[in-house]
Structure formats: C-alpha cells, structure tokens
Coordinates of C-alpha atoms and ligand atoms in Angstrom, one line a residue:
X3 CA -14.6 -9.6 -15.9
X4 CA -11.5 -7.8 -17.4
X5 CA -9.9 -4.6 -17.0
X6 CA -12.5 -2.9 -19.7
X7 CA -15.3 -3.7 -17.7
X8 CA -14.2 -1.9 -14.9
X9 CA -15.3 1.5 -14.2
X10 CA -16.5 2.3 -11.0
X11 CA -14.3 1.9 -8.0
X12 CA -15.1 1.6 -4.3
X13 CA -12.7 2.8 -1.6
X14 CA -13.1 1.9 1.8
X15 CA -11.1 4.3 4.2
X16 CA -10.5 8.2 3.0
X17 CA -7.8 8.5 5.1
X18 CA -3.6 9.0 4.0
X19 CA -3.8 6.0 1.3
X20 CA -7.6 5.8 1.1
X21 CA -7.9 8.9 -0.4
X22 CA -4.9 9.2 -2.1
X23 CA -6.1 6.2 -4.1
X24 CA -9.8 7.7 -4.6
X25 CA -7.8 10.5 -5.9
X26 CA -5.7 8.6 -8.8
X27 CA -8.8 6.3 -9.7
X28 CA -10.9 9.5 -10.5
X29 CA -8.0 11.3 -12.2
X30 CA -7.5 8.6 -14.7
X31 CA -11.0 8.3 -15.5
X32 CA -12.9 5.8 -13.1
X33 CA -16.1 7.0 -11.1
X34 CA -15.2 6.7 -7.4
X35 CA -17.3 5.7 -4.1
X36 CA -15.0 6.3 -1.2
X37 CA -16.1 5.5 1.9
X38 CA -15.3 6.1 6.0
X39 CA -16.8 5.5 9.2
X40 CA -17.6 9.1 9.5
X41 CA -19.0 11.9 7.5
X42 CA -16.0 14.4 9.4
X43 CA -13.1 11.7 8.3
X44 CA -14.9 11.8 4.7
X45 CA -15.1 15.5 4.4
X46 CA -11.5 15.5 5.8
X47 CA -10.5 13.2 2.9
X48 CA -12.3 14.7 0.3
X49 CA -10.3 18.3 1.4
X50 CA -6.9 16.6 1.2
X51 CA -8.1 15.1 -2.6
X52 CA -8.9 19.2 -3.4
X53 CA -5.6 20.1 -2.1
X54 CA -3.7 17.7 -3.6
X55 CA -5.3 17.8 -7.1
X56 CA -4.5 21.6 -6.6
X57 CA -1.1 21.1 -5.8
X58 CA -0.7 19.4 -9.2
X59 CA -3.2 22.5 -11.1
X60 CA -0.3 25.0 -9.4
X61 CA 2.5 23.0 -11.0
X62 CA 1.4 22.5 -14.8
X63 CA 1.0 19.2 -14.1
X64 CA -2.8 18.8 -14.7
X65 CA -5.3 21.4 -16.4
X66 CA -7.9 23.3 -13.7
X67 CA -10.9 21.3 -15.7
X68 CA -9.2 18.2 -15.1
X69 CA -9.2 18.8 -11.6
X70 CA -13.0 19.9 -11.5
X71 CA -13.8 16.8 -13.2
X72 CA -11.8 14.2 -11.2
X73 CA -13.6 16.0 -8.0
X74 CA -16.8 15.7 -9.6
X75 CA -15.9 12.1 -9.8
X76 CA -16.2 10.7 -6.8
X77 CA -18.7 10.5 -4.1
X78 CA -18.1 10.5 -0.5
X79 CA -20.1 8.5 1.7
X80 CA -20.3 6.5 5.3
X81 CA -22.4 3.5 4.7
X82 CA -20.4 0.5 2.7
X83 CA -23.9 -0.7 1.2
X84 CA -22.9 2.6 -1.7
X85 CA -20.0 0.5 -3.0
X86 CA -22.9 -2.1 -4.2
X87 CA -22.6 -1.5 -7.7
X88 CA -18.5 -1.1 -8.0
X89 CA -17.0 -3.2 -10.4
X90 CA -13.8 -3.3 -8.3
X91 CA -13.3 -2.1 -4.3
X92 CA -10.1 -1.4 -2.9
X93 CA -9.8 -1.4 0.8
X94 CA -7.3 1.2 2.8
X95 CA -8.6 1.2 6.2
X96 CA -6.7 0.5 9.5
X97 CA -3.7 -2.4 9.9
X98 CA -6.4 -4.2 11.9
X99 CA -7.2 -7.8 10.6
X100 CA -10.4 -8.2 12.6
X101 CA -11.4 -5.0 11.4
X102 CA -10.6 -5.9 7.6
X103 CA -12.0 -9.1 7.4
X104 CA -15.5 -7.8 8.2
X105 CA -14.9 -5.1 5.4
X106 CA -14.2 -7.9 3.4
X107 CA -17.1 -10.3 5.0
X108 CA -19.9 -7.5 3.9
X109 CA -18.4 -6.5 0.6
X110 CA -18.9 -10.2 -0.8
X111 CA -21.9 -10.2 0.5
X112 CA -23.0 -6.6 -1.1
X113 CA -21.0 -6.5 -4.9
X114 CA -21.7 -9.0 -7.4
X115 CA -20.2 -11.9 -7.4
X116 CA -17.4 -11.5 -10.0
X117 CA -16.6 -8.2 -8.3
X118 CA -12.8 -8.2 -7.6
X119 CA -11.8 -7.2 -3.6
X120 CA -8.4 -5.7 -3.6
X121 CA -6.5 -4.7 0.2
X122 CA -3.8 -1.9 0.5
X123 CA -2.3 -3.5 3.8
X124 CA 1.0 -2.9 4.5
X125 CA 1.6 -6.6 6.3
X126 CA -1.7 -8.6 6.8
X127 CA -1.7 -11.9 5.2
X128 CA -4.0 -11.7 2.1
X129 CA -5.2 -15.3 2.1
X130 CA -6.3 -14.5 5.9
X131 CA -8.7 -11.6 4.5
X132 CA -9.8 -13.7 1.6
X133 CA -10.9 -16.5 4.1
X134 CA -13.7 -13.9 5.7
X135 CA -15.1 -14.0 1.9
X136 CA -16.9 -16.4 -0.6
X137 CA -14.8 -15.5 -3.8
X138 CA -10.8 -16.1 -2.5
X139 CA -9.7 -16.4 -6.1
X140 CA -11.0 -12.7 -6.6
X141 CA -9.3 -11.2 -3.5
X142 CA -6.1 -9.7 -3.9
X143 CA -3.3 -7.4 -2.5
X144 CA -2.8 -4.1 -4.3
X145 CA 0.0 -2.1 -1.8
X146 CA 0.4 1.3 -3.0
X147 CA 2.7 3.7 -1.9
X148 CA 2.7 6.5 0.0
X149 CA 1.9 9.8 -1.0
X150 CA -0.2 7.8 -3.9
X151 CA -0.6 10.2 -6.1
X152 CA 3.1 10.9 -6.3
X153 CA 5.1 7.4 -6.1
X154 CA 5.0 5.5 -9.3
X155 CA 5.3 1.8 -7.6
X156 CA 2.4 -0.8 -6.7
X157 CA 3.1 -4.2 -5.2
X158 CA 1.1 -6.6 -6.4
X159 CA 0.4 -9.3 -3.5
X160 CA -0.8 -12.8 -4.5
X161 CA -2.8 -15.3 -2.0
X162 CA -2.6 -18.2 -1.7
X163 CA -6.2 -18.7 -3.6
X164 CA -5.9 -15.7 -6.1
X165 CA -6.8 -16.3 -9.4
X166 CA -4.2 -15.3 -12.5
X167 CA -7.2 -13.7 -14.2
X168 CA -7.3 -11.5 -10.9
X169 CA -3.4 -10.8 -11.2
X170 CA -3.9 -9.8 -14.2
X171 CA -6.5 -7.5 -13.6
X172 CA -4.7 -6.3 -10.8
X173 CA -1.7 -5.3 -13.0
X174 CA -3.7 -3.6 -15.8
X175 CA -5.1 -1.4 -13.1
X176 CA -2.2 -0.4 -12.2
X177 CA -1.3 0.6 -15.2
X178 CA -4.2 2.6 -16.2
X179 CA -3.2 4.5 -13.0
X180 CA -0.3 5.1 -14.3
X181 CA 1.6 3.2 -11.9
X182 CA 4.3 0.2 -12.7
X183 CA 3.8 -3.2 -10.3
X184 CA 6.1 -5.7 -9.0
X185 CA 4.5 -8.7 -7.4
X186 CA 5.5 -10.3 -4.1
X187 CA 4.0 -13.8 -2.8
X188 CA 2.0 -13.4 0.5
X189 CA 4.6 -13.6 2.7
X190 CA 4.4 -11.5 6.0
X191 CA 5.1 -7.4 5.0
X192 CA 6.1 -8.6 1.3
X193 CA 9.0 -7.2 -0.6
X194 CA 8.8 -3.6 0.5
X195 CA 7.8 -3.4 4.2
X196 CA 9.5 -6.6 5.2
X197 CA 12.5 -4.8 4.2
X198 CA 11.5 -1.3 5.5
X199 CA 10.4 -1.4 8.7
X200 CA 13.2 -3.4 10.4
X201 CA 15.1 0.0 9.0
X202 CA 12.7 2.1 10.0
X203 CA 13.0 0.4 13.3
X204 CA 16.9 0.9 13.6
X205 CA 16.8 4.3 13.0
X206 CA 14.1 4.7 16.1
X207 CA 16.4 2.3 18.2
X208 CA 19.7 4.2 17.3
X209 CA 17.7 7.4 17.9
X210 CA 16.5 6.0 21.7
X211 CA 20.1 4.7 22.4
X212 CA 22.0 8.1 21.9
X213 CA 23.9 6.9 18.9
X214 CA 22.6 10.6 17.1
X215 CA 20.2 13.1 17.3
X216 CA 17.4 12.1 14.9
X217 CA 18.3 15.0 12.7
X218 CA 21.6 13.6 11.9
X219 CA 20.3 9.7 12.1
X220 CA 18.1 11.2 9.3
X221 CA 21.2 13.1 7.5
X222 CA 23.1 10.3 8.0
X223 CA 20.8 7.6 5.8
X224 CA 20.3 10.6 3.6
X225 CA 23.6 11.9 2.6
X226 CA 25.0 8.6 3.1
X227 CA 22.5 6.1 1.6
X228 CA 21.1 8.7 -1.0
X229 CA 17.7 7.9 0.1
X230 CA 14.7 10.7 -0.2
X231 CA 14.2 10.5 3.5
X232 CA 15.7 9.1 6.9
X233 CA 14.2 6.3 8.9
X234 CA 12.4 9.1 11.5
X235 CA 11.3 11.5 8.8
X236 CA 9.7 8.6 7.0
X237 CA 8.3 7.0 9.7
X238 CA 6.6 10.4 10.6
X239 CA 5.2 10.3 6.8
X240 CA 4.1 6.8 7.4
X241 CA 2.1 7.2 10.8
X242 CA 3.4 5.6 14.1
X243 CA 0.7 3.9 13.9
X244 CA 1.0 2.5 11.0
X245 CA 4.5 1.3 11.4
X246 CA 3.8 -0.5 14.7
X247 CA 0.9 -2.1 13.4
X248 CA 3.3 -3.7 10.7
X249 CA 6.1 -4.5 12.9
X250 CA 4.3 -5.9 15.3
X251 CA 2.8 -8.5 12.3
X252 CA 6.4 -8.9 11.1
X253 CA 7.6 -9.3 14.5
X254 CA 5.0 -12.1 15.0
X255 CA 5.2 -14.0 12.2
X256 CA 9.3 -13.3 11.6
X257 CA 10.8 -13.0 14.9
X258 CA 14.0 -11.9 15.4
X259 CA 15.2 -11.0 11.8
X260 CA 18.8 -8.8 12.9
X261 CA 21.6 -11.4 13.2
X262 CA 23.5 -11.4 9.3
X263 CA 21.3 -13.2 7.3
X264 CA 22.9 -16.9 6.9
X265 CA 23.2 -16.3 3.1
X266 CA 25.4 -12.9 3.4
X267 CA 28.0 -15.4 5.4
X268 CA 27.6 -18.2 2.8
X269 CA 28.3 -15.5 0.1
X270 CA 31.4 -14.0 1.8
X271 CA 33.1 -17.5 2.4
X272 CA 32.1 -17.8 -1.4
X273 CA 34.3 -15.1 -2.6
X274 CA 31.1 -13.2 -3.9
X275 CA 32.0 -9.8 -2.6
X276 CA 29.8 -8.0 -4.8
X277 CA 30.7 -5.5 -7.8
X278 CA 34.0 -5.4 -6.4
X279 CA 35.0 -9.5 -7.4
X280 CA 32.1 -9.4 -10.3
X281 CA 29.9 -11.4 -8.4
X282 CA 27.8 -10.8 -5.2
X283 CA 23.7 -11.0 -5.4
X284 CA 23.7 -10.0 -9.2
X285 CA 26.7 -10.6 -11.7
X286 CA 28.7 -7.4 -13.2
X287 CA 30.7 -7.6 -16.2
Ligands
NAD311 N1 0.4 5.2 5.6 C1 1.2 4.6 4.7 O1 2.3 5.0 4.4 C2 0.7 3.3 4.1 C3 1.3 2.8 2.9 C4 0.9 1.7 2.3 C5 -0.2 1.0 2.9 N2 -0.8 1.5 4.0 C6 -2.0 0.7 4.5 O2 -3.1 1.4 4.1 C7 -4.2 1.2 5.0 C8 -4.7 2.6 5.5 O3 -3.6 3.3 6.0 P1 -3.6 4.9 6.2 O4 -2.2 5.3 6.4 O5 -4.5 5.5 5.1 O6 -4.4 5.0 7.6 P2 -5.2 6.3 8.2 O7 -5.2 6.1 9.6 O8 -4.7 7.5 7.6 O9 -6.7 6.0 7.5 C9 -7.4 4.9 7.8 C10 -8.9 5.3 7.7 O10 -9.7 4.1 7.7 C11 -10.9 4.5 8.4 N3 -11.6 3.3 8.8 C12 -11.5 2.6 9.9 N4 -12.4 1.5 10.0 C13 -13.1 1.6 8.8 C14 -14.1 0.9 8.2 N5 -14.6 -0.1 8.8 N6 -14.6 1.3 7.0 C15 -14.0 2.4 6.4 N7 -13.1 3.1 6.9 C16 -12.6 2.8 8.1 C17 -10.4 5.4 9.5 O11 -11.5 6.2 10.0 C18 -9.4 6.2 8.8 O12 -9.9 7.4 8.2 C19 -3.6 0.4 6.2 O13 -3.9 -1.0 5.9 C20 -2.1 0.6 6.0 O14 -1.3 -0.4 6.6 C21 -0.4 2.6 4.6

C-alpha cells in the first residue's frame, strides 16, 4: 500500500467535518463513499458539499465543470458495508468512543486487510480505537480542521501501534488535499484542542461570570489577540456539542490544567522573559 494506490475513499459521517472532507477528497480527484446513519442526514450533507463547492464556482476559485465533476464523485449512502472496496476510510462521526470503536470494529472486518482506518476525533485516544480492530499499525489519526475545505492544517495523530508506512501515508494524503500536516503523539486533545478548548472554555466561563458581554469577550480575543474569531463565536462554529464532548475527555484524562504551568515559573525565575531578554520558549537574535 502507498499513497498511489489509493483512490477510493470512504467517509463515515456527512455531517460538519464528514462532509467537508468527502468534499476535498473528491475535488482533488479521489472517488468518494460517504456514509450516515440516515438517508435525510446524507442528503443534508451532500446539499452543504453543493453549496460549498458553489461558493468556491462564485469566487473564481474552481471552474463550474470542476464542481459537476467532484459532485459526480461521490456517492451517498447509509449502509457502511458500501465502503467495502475503499482503499482508505476516514471516520468523522460523533465524539463518542463506544460509538467509534464499532465503526472501527466493522470496517476491519469489511475492507481488505491492508486498508488504512483514519479518525477525525477531536480528543479520543487513537490507540483506544485501534484496539476495537485487527490491523492497529494501519489505524491512525487524521484531525482536520474546521470548515475543511477552507483551513489549510491537518494534524497528524500517531498511536501508540501506528505503523511509519501509515504516517507516511497519512501525510501524502494530506498533501494531495492540498493541506500541510503537523503531527502530535496521542496524547489526550493533541496539539490543537488540548490547547483550544481550555480557551474556549474561559471565554464561556468569563461570559457566565459577568466579566463581558460575549460580544465584547469575543472583540476582546479579536482585536486584542488578532485571532479570526472569539472563544464564543468559535465555539458556536465548532458545535456545543462538540466542544463538551472534548472537554469533558480532556477534563478526564487532564484534570485541572489552569494553575501557571510549572515551566512558565521555572522560565521567569530563569530570566527567560521572552523576545524582550532574547530568550523565552524560542531564542531571538
Ligand atoms: N466540528 C468541528 O469543528 C470538528 C473539528 C475537528 C474534528 N471534529 C470531529 O469530527 C467528528 C465529527 O464532528 P462533526 O462536527 O462533523 O459532527 P456532526 O454532529 O456535524 O456530524 C456527525 C455525523 O455523524 C453521524 N453519525 C453518528 N453515528 C454514525 C455512524 N455510526 N455512522 C456514520 N455516521 C454516524 C451523525 O448522524 C452526524 O451526521 C467528531 O469526532 C468531532 O470531534 C469536529
């Protein structure tokens, strides 16, 4: 198996990410079986891939043919047993690890054996969902961001049992999406939501305790952090859901991660203030 080989692509879940993902794997080229529990959550997915794709006809950004053809691409469907003869699946339903590692129990059990299982969770330990499999060293994280089709990053999540082939792999898709990877080790919520969501969670905390109205907590990050969007605004983008499913995994396997970090102290007795005294997390000339 390499990344040439690949060239059908099974998505489970065609909701927010799910189909955002069907949508960049058929605009780069890749046949697409994207599946959900039912036909109306299919049909709603396939609508936002139309819109989308549309939005991007409407800006220049991709020819009308183009769009017709990634549509024609991929195949909507509600029974998992169509993603048979994928050459690589990539999972984006719910934050739910019972529910994921019986997606992950029936797709080894319907692909062929060297098919590679890739999981968009935000949180959920990957070697956990590779355990509910026969192939570990095939499983993988691949986090994408949301809206997909628009944010260039992809963390790249390694278990415990992945194989380097399947890194690889994993990267080179990325890439032929057009996307650019970082990789995190499977550590609860990995680089980006490990960071994220206790910030996300601030802003809904200083939002419930008076400290601003959320339009202002959200100005405030904004206009002061020169971030694209405040904690709330974000979080709405997200899904509530979504963001308590995570915190409540980073809140179990973290706990209570808000007193100053023991290295921020160890740096300031240091001297290393940061840009200010050339030294601080990175060195500055
Ligand atoms: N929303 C985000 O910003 C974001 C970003 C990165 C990663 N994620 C992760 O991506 C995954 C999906 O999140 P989302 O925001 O798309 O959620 P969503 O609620 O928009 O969509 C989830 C979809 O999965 C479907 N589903 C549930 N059980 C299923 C099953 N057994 N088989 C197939 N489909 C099933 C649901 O019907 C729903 O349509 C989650 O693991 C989430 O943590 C979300």
């Amino acid at each position: 198996m390499n990344i040439d080989s690949i060239e059908r692509i099974g998505v489970v879940g065609a909701g927010t990410m799910g189909n955002g993902i069907a949508q960049v794997c058929a605009a780069s080229g890749y046949d697409v079986v994207m599946r959900d529990i039912e036909p109306e959550f299919v049909e709603n997915g396939m609508e936002a891939i139309e819109d989308s794709l549309g939005r991007f006809v409407s800006k220049d950004r991709l020819s009308e043919r183009e769009a017709e053809e990634a549509t024609g691409r991929i195949t909507g469907t509600t029974d998992l047993a169509d993603l048979r003869t994928c050459d690589l699946v990539i999972e984006a339903a719910v934050e739910k690890m019972a529910i994921k590692r019986e997606i992950f129990t029936e797709l080894a059990e319907i692909t062929d054996e060297d098919v590679l299982l890739a999981t968009n969770t935000s949180t959920l330990s990957i070697t956990t969902i590779a355990s509910a499999t026969d192939r570990e060293e095939r499983v993988i994280g691949l986090h994408f961001m949301n809206p997909v089709p628009i944010m260039e990053g992809v963390e790249v999540v390694v278990g415990e049992k992945t194989a380097g082939e399947t890194v690889e792999i994993a990267h080179a898709l990325a890439a032929e999406l057009g996307k650019t990877t970082w990789e995190s080790d499977d550590k609860p919520g990995f680089v980006t939501n490990r960071i994220l969501m206790p910030w996300i969670n601030e802003g809904i905390r200083a939002f419930d305790e008076g400290v601003a109205s959320k339009e202002d907590i959200d100005a405030g990050m904004e206009l002061g952090t020169n971030v694209p969007m405040g904690p709330l605004t974000l979080a709405d983008h997200i899904g509530l859901d979504i963001c308590l499913d995570a915190s409540e995994t980073l809140y179990e396997e973290l706990g209570d991660r808000y007193k100053p970090a023991y290295l921020l102290k160890r740096k300031v007795d240091a001297g290393d203030l940061g840009k200010k005294t050339g030294a601080g997390f990175y060195e500055y000339e």
